[in-house]
PDB file of C-alpha atoms in Angstrom:
ATOM      1  CA  MET P   1      27.305  23.949  22.627  1.00 45.00           C
ATOM      2  CA  LEU P   2      26.937  20.240  21.777  1.00 41.00           C
ATOM      3  CA  PRO P   3      23.718  19.512  19.840  1.00 44.00           C
ATOM      4  CA  ARG P   4      20.965  17.491  21.476  1.00 42.00           C
ATOM      5  CA  TYR P   5      19.095  14.942  19.345  1.00 39.00           C
ATOM      6  CA  PHE P   6      15.533  13.795  19.123  1.00 38.00           C
ATOM      7  CA  SER P   7      14.013  11.350  16.645  1.00 39.00           C
ATOM      8  CA  CYS P   8      10.291  11.139  15.938  1.00 41.00           C
ATOM      9  CA  PHE P   9       9.189   8.681  13.283  1.00 40.00           C
ATOM     10  CA  SER P  10      10.428  10.077   9.957  1.00 40.00           C
ATOM     11  CA  PHE P  11      11.842  13.257  11.411  1.00 39.00           C
ATOM     12  CA  PHE P  12      15.257  14.054  12.870  1.00 39.00           C
ATOM     13  CA  ILE P  13      15.368  17.153  15.042  1.00 37.00           C
ATOM     14  CA  LYS P  14      18.689  18.759  15.905  1.00 37.00           C
ATOM     15  CA  VAL P  15      18.152  21.262  18.710  1.00 37.00           C
ATOM     16  CA  TYR P  16      20.747  23.966  19.250  1.00 36.00           C
ATOM     17  CA  SER P  17      18.533  26.135  21.441  1.00 36.00           C
ATOM     18  CA  ALA P  18      14.911  26.331  22.513  1.00 38.00           C
ATOM     19  CA  ASP P  19      14.054  28.412  19.446  1.00 38.00           C
ATOM     20  CA  SER P  20      16.358  26.913  16.824  1.00 37.00           C
ATOM     21  CA  VAL P  21      15.127  23.663  15.271  1.00 37.00           C
ATOM     22  CA  ILE P  22      16.387  22.114  12.042  1.00 37.00           C
ATOM     23  CA  TRP P  23      14.437  19.286  10.358  1.00 37.00           C
ATOM     24  CA  ASN P  24      15.864  16.581   8.144  1.00 40.00           C
ATOM     25  CA  THR P  25      14.524  13.246   6.892  1.00 38.00           C
ATOM     26  CA  THR P  26      15.757  10.071   8.560  1.00 37.00           C
ATOM     27  CA  GLU P  27      14.745   6.456   9.039  1.00 39.00           C
ATOM     28  CA  PHE P  28      14.267   6.542  12.820  1.00 37.00           C
ATOM     29  CA  ILE P  29      11.015   5.073  14.068  1.00 39.00           C
ATOM     30  CA  SER P  30      10.931   5.565  17.839  1.00 41.00           C
ATOM     31  CA  TYR P  31      11.234   8.692  19.931  1.00 41.00           C
ATOM     32  CA  THR P  32      14.499   9.071  21.817  1.00 45.00           C
ATOM     33  CA  CYS P  33      16.075  11.840  23.838  1.00 44.00           C
ATOM     34  CA  ALA P  34      19.778  12.023  24.632  1.00 46.00           C
ATOM     35  CA  ARG P  35      19.168  14.512  27.462  1.00 46.00           C
ATOM     36  CA  PRO P  36      16.065  13.499  29.491  1.00 48.00           C
ATOM     37  CA  ALA P  37      16.423  16.479  31.811  1.00 48.00           C
ATOM     38  CA  PHE P  38      16.308  18.787  28.801  1.00 42.00           C
ATOM     39  CA  CYS P  39      13.160  17.055  27.542  1.00 46.00           C
ATOM     40  CA  SER P  40      11.359  17.339  30.856  1.00 44.00           C
ATOM     41  CA  THR P  41      11.905  21.090  30.956  1.00 46.00           C
ATOM     42  CA  ARG P  42      10.643  21.669  27.393  1.00 47.00           C
ATOM     43  CA  PRO P  43       6.894  20.933  27.361  1.00 50.00           C
ATOM     44  CA  HIS P  44       6.519  22.429  23.873  1.00 47.00           C
ATOM     45  CA  LEU P  45       8.864  19.732  22.536  1.00 45.00           C
ATOM     46  CA  GLU P  46       6.843  17.033  24.295  1.00 52.00           C
ATOM     47  CA  HIS P  47       3.723  18.431  22.626  1.00 48.00           C
ATOM     48  CA  LEU P  48       5.507  18.370  19.262  1.00 42.00           C
ATOM     49  CA  GLN P  49       6.408  14.728  19.776  1.00 48.00           C
ATOM     50  CA  SER P  50       2.802  13.799  20.620  1.00 48.00           C
ATOM     51  CA  LEU P  51       1.590  15.487  17.432  1.00 42.00           C
ATOM     52  CA  LEU P  52       4.082  13.546  15.331  1.00 41.00           C
ATOM     53  CA  LEU P  53       3.095  10.269  16.986  1.00 41.00           C
ATOM     54  CA  SER P  54      -0.568  10.946  16.239  1.00 43.00           C
ATOM     55  CA  ASN P  55       0.219  11.373  12.530  1.00 48.00           C
ATOM     56  CA  LYS P  56       1.567   7.824  12.087  1.00 51.00           C
ATOM     57  CA  MET P  57      -0.557   6.107   9.445  1.00 71.00           C
ATOM     58  CA  ALA P  58      -2.521   3.152  10.756  1.00 84.00           C
ATOM     59  CA  PRO P  59      -4.063   0.440   8.556  1.00 90.00           C
ATOM     60  CA  PRO P  60      -7.687   1.088   7.585  1.00 91.00           C
ATOM     61  CA  SER P  61     -10.385  -0.366   9.786  1.00 89.00           C
ATOM     62  CA  THR P  62     -11.540  -3.791   8.613  1.00 88.00           C
ATOM     63  CA  ASP P  63     -14.601  -4.059  10.863  1.00 92.00           C
ATOM     64  CA  GLY P  64     -17.448  -5.600   8.891  1.00 95.00           C
ATOM     65  CA  ILE P  65     -15.380  -5.782   5.679  1.00 97.00           C
ATOM     66  CA  PRO P  66     -15.259  -9.035   3.652  1.00 98.00           C
ATOM     67  CA  SER P  67     -11.964 -10.815   4.228  1.00 98.00           C
ATOM     68  CA  LYS P  68     -10.079 -13.885   3.076  1.00 98.00           C
ATOM     69  CA  THR P  69      -6.981 -15.749   4.257  1.00 98.00           C
ATOM     70  CA  ILE P  70      -4.726 -17.518   1.763  1.00 98.00           C
ATOM     71  CA  GLY P  71      -2.114 -19.978   2.971  1.00 97.00           C
ATOM     72  CA  THR P  72      -1.404 -21.198   6.487  1.00 97.00           C
ATOM     73  CA  GLN P  73       0.745 -19.617   9.161  1.00 98.00           C
ATOM     74  CA  SER P  74       3.606 -21.739  10.478  1.00 98.00           C
ATOM     75  CA  ASN P  75       5.077 -21.242  13.943  1.00 96.00           C
ATOM     76  CA  GLU P  76       8.442 -22.334  12.565  1.00 97.00           C
ATOM     77  CA  ILE P  77       8.774 -19.438  10.103  1.00 98.00           C
ATOM     78  CA  ASN P  78       9.906 -15.897  10.906  1.00 98.00           C
ATOM     79  CA  TYR P  79       7.614 -13.916   8.594  1.00 98.00           C
ATOM     80  CA  GLN P  80       8.245 -10.527   7.031  1.00 98.00           C
ATOM     81  CA  ASP P  81       5.165  -8.312   7.398  1.00 98.00           C
ATOM     82  CA  ARG P  82       4.052  -6.301   4.389  1.00 98.00           C
ATOM     83  CA  HIS P  83       0.999  -4.093   3.895  1.00 98.00           C
ATOM     84  CA  ALA P  84      -0.262  -3.484   0.370  1.00 99.00           C
ATOM     85  CA  VAL P  85      -3.110  -1.841  -1.521  1.00 99.00           C
ATOM     86  CA  ARG P  86      -5.157  -3.157  -4.458  1.00 99.00           C
ATOM     87  CA  VAL P  87      -7.401  -0.950  -6.560  1.00 99.00           C
ATOM     88  CA  ILE P  88     -10.507  -1.530  -8.665  1.00 98.00           C
ATOM     89  CA  VAL P  89      -9.854   1.232 -11.215  1.00 98.00           C
ATOM     90  CA  GLN P  90     -13.026   2.161 -13.095  1.00 97.00           C
ATOM     91  CA  ARG P  91     -14.415   4.757 -15.449  1.00 89.00           C
ATOM     92  CA  GLU P  92     -17.503   6.465 -14.134  1.00 79.00           C
ATOM     93  CA  ALA P  93     -19.041   6.564 -17.625  1.00 71.00           C
ATOM     94  CA  ASN P  94     -19.154   2.751 -18.034  1.00 82.00           C
ATOM     95  CA  ASP P  95     -18.407  -0.493 -16.217  1.00 89.00           C
ATOM     96  CA  ASN P  96     -14.891  -0.958 -17.607  1.00 97.00           C
ATOM     97  CA  ILE P  97     -12.065  -1.568 -15.149  1.00 98.00           C
ATOM     98  CA  ILE P  98      -8.302  -1.981 -15.447  1.00 99.00           C
ATOM     99  CA  ILE P  99      -6.609  -5.347 -15.103  1.00 99.00           C
ATOM    100  CA  ILE P 100      -2.922  -6.032 -15.625  1.00 99.00           C
ATOM    101  CA  HIS P 101      -1.586  -9.053 -17.490  1.00 99.00           C
ATOM    102  CA  VAL P 102       1.793 -10.347 -16.320  1.00 99.00           C
ATOM    103  CA  LYS P 103       3.521 -12.392 -19.023  1.00 98.00           C
ATOM    104  CA  LYS P 104       6.034 -13.978 -16.634  1.00 98.00           C
ATOM    105  CA  GLY P 105       3.890 -16.455 -14.743  1.00 98.00           C
ATOM    106  CA  ASN P 106       0.916 -15.874 -17.066  1.00 99.00           C
ATOM    107  CA  TYR P 107      -1.642 -14.269 -14.769  1.00 99.00           C
ATOM    108  CA  TYR P 108      -3.850 -11.209 -14.402  1.00 99.00           C
ATOM    109  CA  LYS P 109      -3.827  -8.904 -11.397  1.00 99.00           C
ATOM    110  CA  LEU P 110      -5.393  -5.710 -10.111  1.00 99.00           C
ATOM    111  CA  PRO P 111      -3.284  -2.545  -9.968  1.00 99.00           C
ATOM    112  CA  GLY P 112      -1.548  -2.212  -6.629  1.00 99.00           C
ATOM    113  CA  GLY P 113       1.555  -2.769  -4.551  1.00 98.00           C
ATOM    114  CA  GLY P 114       3.240  -2.223  -1.221  1.00 98.00           C
ATOM    115  CA  VAL P 115       2.620   0.663   1.167  1.00 98.00           C
ATOM    116  CA  GLU P 116       5.884   2.514   1.761  1.00 96.00           C
ATOM    117  CA  GLY P 117       6.799   3.306   5.377  1.00 92.00           C
ATOM    118  CA  ASP P 118       4.209   5.594   6.992  1.00 92.00           C
ATOM    119  CA  GLU P 119       2.547   6.356   3.647  1.00 97.00           C
ATOM    120  CA  ASP P 120      -1.187   7.036   3.709  1.00 97.00           C
ATOM    121  CA  TYR P 121      -3.021   4.027   2.256  1.00 98.00           C
ATOM    122  CA  GLN P 122      -5.152   6.041  -0.166  1.00 97.00           C
ATOM    123  CA  LEU P 123      -2.093   7.939  -1.387  1.00 98.00           C
ATOM    124  CA  ALA P 124      -0.319   4.608  -1.825  1.00 98.00           C
ATOM    125  CA  ALA P 125      -3.250   3.443  -3.955  1.00 98.00           C
ATOM    126  CA  GLU P 126      -3.066   6.589  -6.104  1.00 98.00           C
ATOM    127  CA  ARG P 127       0.684   6.167  -6.537  1.00 98.00           C
ATOM    128  CA  GLU P 128       0.472   2.500  -7.513  1.00 99.00           C
ATOM    129  CA  VAL P 129      -2.264   3.161 -10.088  1.00 99.00           C
ATOM    130  CA  LEU P 130      -0.227   5.977 -11.623  1.00 98.00           C
ATOM    131  CA  GLU P 131       2.974   3.928 -11.712  1.00 98.00           C
ATOM    132  CA  GLU P 132       1.443   0.763 -13.178  1.00 99.00           C
ATOM    133  CA  THR P 133      -1.100   2.289 -15.584  1.00 98.00           C
ATOM    134  CA  GLY P 134      -0.251   5.967 -16.111  1.00 98.00           C
ATOM    135  CA  CYS P 135      -3.756   6.890 -14.933  1.00 98.00           C
ATOM    136  CA  LYS P 136      -4.594   9.391 -12.238  1.00 98.00           C
ATOM    137  CA  ALA P 137      -7.425   8.182 -10.039  1.00 98.00           C
ATOM    138  CA  SER P 138      -9.543   9.507  -7.211  1.00 97.00           C
ATOM    139  CA  ILE P 139      -9.530   6.851  -4.495  1.00 98.00           C
ATOM    140  CA  ASP P 140     -12.621   6.245  -2.339  1.00 96.00           C
ATOM    141  CA  THR P 141     -12.003   6.483   1.379  1.00 94.00           C
ATOM    142  CA  LYS P 142     -13.628   3.149   2.233  1.00 95.00           C
ATOM    143  CA  CYS P 143     -11.700  -0.101   2.069  1.00 98.00           C
ATOM    144  CA  ILE P 144     -14.006  -2.728   0.491  1.00 98.00           C
ATOM    145  CA  GLY P 145     -12.085  -5.948   1.161  1.00 98.00           C
ATOM    146  CA  VAL P 146      -8.964  -7.349   2.758  1.00 99.00           C
ATOM    147  CA  VAL P 147      -6.852 -10.425   2.032  1.00 99.00           C
ATOM    148  CA  GLU P 148      -4.256 -11.883   4.392  1.00 98.00           C
ATOM    149  CA  GLU P 149      -1.574 -14.066   2.777  1.00 98.00           C
ATOM    150  CA  TRP P 150       0.920 -16.489   4.310  1.00 98.00           C
ATOM    151  CA  ARG P 151       3.334 -17.233   1.480  1.00 97.00           C
ATOM    152  CA  ASN P 152       6.819 -18.660   2.044  1.00 96.00           C
ATOM    153  CA  ASP P 153       8.303 -16.211   4.594  1.00 97.00           C
ATOM    154  CA  LEU P 154       5.927 -13.366   3.652  1.00 98.00           C
ATOM    155  CA  HIS P 155       2.934 -12.275   5.716  1.00 99.00           C
ATOM    156  CA  GLN P 156       1.089  -9.818   3.476  1.00 99.00           C
ATOM    157  CA  THR P 157      -2.163  -7.970   4.108  1.00 98.00           C
ATOM    158  CA  SER P 158      -3.800  -6.350   1.071  1.00 99.00           C
ATOM    159  CA  TYR P 159      -6.454  -3.635   1.420  1.00 99.00           C
ATOM    160  CA  CYS P 160      -8.699  -3.052  -1.591  1.00 99.00           C
ATOM    161  CA  TYR P 161     -10.109   0.328  -2.683  1.00 98.00           C
ATOM    162  CA  ILE P 162     -12.205   1.663  -5.541  1.00 98.00           C
ATOM    163  CA  GLY P 163     -10.628   4.301  -7.767  1.00 98.00           C
ATOM    164  CA  ASN P 164     -12.280   6.486 -10.412  1.00 97.00           C
ATOM    165  CA  VAL P 165     -10.064   7.631 -13.281  1.00 97.00           C
ATOM    166  CA  THR P 166      -9.682  11.389 -13.594  1.00 96.00           C
ATOM    167  CA  ASP P 167      -6.929  11.444 -16.245  1.00 97.00           C
ATOM    168  CA  ASP P 168      -5.753   8.572 -18.455  1.00 95.00           C
ATOM    169  CA  SER P 169      -3.302  10.520 -20.631  1.00 96.00           C
ATOM    170  CA  GLY P 170      -0.169   9.394 -18.781  1.00 97.00           C
ATOM    171  CA  ARG P 171       2.159   6.478 -19.347  1.00 97.00           C
ATOM    172  CA  PRO P 172       3.117   3.727 -16.886  1.00 98.00           C
ATOM    173  CA  GLU P 173       6.335   4.156 -14.931  1.00 98.00           C
ATOM    174  CA  LEU P 174       7.288   0.516 -14.430  1.00 98.00           C
ATOM    175  CA  THR P 175      10.298  -0.704 -12.506  1.00 97.00           C
ATOM    176  CA  GLU P 176      12.981  -2.699 -14.294  1.00 98.00           C
ATOM    177  CA  ASP P 177      11.619  -5.920 -12.775  1.00 97.00           C
ATOM    178  CA  GLU P 178       8.073  -5.073 -13.876  1.00 98.00           C
ATOM    179  CA  VAL P 179       9.298  -4.459 -17.429  1.00 98.00           C
ATOM    180  CA  LEU P 180      11.097  -7.815 -17.424  1.00 98.00           C
ATOM    181  CA  ASP P 181       7.960  -9.507 -16.058  1.00 98.00           C
ATOM    182  CA  GLY P 182       5.976  -8.052 -18.970  1.00 98.00           C
ATOM    183  CA  LEU P 183       3.290  -6.039 -17.166  1.00 99.00           C
ATOM    184  CA  GLU P 184       0.677  -4.639 -19.534  1.00 98.00           C
ATOM    185  CA  HIS P 185      -2.610  -3.078 -18.449  1.00 98.00           C
ATOM    186  CA  GLU P 186      -5.896  -3.247 -20.328  1.00 98.00           C
ATOM    187  CA  TRP P 187      -9.485  -2.070 -19.958  1.00 98.00           C
ATOM    188  CA  ALA P 188     -12.287  -4.623 -19.846  1.00 97.00           C
ATOM    189  CA  PRO P 189     -15.950  -4.774 -18.795  1.00 96.00           C
ATOM    190  CA  VAL P 190     -15.983  -5.866 -15.179  1.00 97.00           C
ATOM    191  CA  GLN P 191     -17.559  -9.282 -15.856  1.00 97.00           C
ATOM    192  CA  ASP P 192     -15.055  -9.965 -18.648  1.00 98.00           C
ATOM    193  CA  ALA P 193     -12.233  -8.893 -16.316  1.00 98.00           C
ATOM    194  CA  LEU P 194     -13.431 -11.383 -13.714  1.00 98.00           C
ATOM    195  CA  GLN P 195     -13.540 -14.184 -16.264  1.00 98.00           C
ATOM    196  CA  LYS P 196     -10.009 -13.352 -17.401  1.00 99.00           C
ATOM    197  CA  LEU P 197      -8.772 -13.392 -13.801  1.00 98.00           C
ATOM    198  CA  LYS P 198     -10.447 -16.729 -13.081  1.00 98.00           C
ATOM    199  CA  GLY P 199      -9.966 -18.396 -16.461  1.00 98.00           C
ATOM    200  CA  ILE P 200      -6.234 -17.928 -17.015  1.00 98.00           C
ATOM    201  CA  LYS P 201      -3.856 -20.689 -15.887  1.00 98.00           C
ATOM    202  CA  PRO P 202      -0.869 -19.219 -14.021  1.00 99.00           C
ATOM    203  CA  THR P 203       2.465 -20.960 -14.463  1.00 98.00           C
ATOM    204  CA  SER P 204       4.007 -19.738 -11.196  1.00 98.00           C
ATOM    205  CA  GLU P 205       3.223 -20.105  -7.499  1.00 96.00           C
ATOM    206  CA  LEU P 206       3.054 -16.310  -7.206  1.00 97.00           C
ATOM    207  CA  GLY P 207       0.522 -16.159 -10.020  1.00 98.00           C
ATOM    208  CA  ILE P 208      -1.675 -18.762  -8.315  1.00 98.00           C
ATOM    209  CA  TYR P 209      -1.712 -16.751  -5.067  1.00 98.00           C
ATOM    210  CA  ILE P 210      -2.480 -13.511  -6.903  1.00 99.00           C
ATOM    211  CA  GLN P 211      -5.258 -15.147  -8.922  1.00 99.00           C
ATOM    212  CA  GLU P 212      -7.020 -16.306  -5.754  1.00 99.00           C
ATOM    213  CA  ARG P 213      -6.487 -12.969  -3.995  1.00 99.00           C
ATOM    214  CA  ASP P 214      -7.650 -10.657  -6.767  1.00 99.00           C
ATOM    215  CA  THR P 215     -10.546 -12.890  -7.834  1.00 99.00           C
ATOM    216  CA  PHE P 216     -11.898 -12.604  -4.283  1.00 99.00           C
ATOM    217  CA  LEU P 217     -11.458  -8.820  -4.268  1.00 99.00           C
ATOM    218  CA  LEU P 218     -13.157  -8.355  -7.643  1.00 98.00           C
ATOM    219  CA  GLU P 219     -16.048 -10.627  -6.636  1.00 98.00           C
ATOM    220  CA  THR P 220     -16.366  -8.578  -3.445  1.00 98.00           C
ATOM    221  CA  PHE P 221     -16.598  -5.416  -5.573  1.00 97.00           C
ATOM    222  CA  LEU P 222     -19.324  -6.968  -7.750  1.00 97.00           C
ATOM    223  CA  ALA P 223     -21.335  -7.892  -4.653  1.00 97.00           C
ATOM    224  CA  LEU P 224     -21.531  -4.281  -3.420  1.00 95.00           C
TER     225      LEU P 224
END
């Protein structure tokens, strides 16, 4: 019998019979069915598809959350959309937080980075903190601020969370580019961290954007 194929977000289902289903990872995003008649006679597969669709990770709600827009959208540019997370990483015992100095471009930033595919935003925040600082952190469920950037051909939306360190015994797992850029994290009292973010003079366009973005997010945190 020829196999019939279905794709549902990050899953690839190869159906040989009604009771034989094999799952493998794929990059498909939309649901397709090569045999519509087969689909219409298999309500349990339609139910499976609806469950998978409901599990797609949506951006956090930004209703009532402080927000900022950096840059201006141009109708002449075809932008690449990117969602990212930023994290205020703190110790519960004091007011120290983590900031990261980037030697290339001479600027400070908050831990964070891009959300991968259908990754949960809080899990993305945990992953980025671990990769950039070596710390494990418990991420609060509430997003505290959002920044929308229009930069060159990038349209980036950053969602900021608070994270409390649960284990700081690890080591950063930086990418090759991050090593070359000279990322190095440090702990600082929150007011000192803000002054470092605002007071440094970036030498790159990227650094200037990040300075404005993360200064706003840290000031939003201090206003809570």
